[in-house]
């Protein structure tokens, strides 16, 4: 076992290779210096490789797949989509993943031209992947108690963050960096199968934490790890339908891990998000070849800092929930024999409010539409083209942007439900318009009727039985908005079992700049 930290310095004279690879105007003295760093010394190092050999080898295959992807996109920008969607996809799924490499690969040998283009980004990815592997080792070491594991995880994260030039931020980033830039979504639109495969990689990388967290015995953990790997291969059976339709989020795929180690979970979500960003930059022809390195470096800085496009941890959790575990490949443990049915079309772009995390729409391009509507929502930060940004860095978003109308309506509805669950009738009534109409149980009530009749019962029910709501959609048309959601309610109310499915339509109206609830329609049925 290697017991010392190994580092090597990589110095690249960019003036030579950039002259050969890009336009003449980029052929100027440009030096990049970075260095790689090895495992933190520990007795648990390589435990996962020893005890879970096949699962560990999958990571070597994933490294190969990422390297082949970036090298192909950079070296062969004019290659037909079939080069990745057919030839490379088949190579990976029919050969490399079936018999994965036994040892970690030197990715620089597989992606030499990309490594010259963006060595800093390559080493950022390597540094985060090393954290992945060391955390698997900690959780796989049967000699460690959970208190000792917690100590080791904290120590490894401190070690990881000791490299601010490489470490991804442990603050959750909004989807704007990945989905609302001028170059965004180019890769998933041109290469849907390969996008799904990469998301499948990320599902397994995060998902393998969960059996190590929830398994009660070594035998049970072994069986659950094998089942999670088999589940990954099941995703390859009916592509692209069976592949993840959204980028898997750690808090959804590995909730126990994310609950215990949220800092690590956030780092990995940011890592996986930037993987998509680099793919988009390399794919999108609107980013000139002589600007691709600059855009990758800008993205790398944004994902390292703790200020650009940051959202709160609660909002990150809400966003992950609203994206839908069924759209990410499903849970990593405790799954049913068949894959879940996605609730969005393949490649749909989920739009979220950065403050609350609530879903406010979806679409299929940089201009995201209101959910179920034909009207474009104004993108916050994607109005300029890549050429307009060619001479300077794209500005960071404001630290406290004003919420959109859709986000305000989503918050309004959420506040109303929260007031009912708290038993706060004053707050609930304050959110209703004076001429509100409420339809439920076959009746129609005014504000006065509702205050006197159904409001007390709604509060009592909401406090006794919690409803699990599906992602809410909000459609805005001028000063009127429509919020729709379905729900499942299971519990006991007045000593009687409750197992019901519900649907909700709330109409909001803007009056003097503020949104109020103008109409509510609730319906439900037994499951």
GROMACS .gro file of C-alpha atoms in nm, residues 5 32 61 67 226 235-236 262 275 278-279 284 288 307 324-325 327 384 390 398 414 417 421 434 477:
model
   25
    5UNK     CA    1   0.097   1.155  -0.063
   32UNK     CA    2  -0.121   2.636  -1.726
   61UNK     CA    3  -1.507   0.180  -1.692
   67UNK     CA    4  -1.238   1.034  -2.122
  226UNK     CA    5  -2.461  -0.647  -0.630
  235UNK     CA    6  -3.113   0.068  -1.741
  236UNK     CA    7  -2.937  -0.037  -2.063
  262UNK     CA    8  -2.479   1.653   0.296
  275UNK     CA    9  -1.966   1.720  -1.641
  278UNK     CA   10  -1.820   2.068  -2.030
  279UNK     CA   11  -2.004   1.836  -2.270
  284UNK     CA   12  -2.215   2.360  -2.909
  288UNK     CA   13  -1.600   2.918  -3.117
  307UNK     CA   14  -2.118   3.268  -0.432
  324UNK     CA   15  -3.872   1.324  -0.949
  325UNK     CA   16  -3.683   1.012  -0.846
  327UNK     CA   17  -3.698   1.051  -1.374
  384UNK     CA   18  -2.676   3.662  -2.483
  390UNK     CA   19  -1.648   3.588  -2.647
  398UNK     CA   20  -2.727   3.869  -0.875
  414UNK     CA   21  -4.694   2.645  -0.034
  417UNK     CA   22  -5.076   2.460   0.281
  421UNK     CA   23  -5.082   2.224   0.864
  434UNK     CA   24  -6.183   3.879  -0.074
  477UNK     CA   25  -5.090   3.436  -1.806
   0.00000   0.00000   0.00000
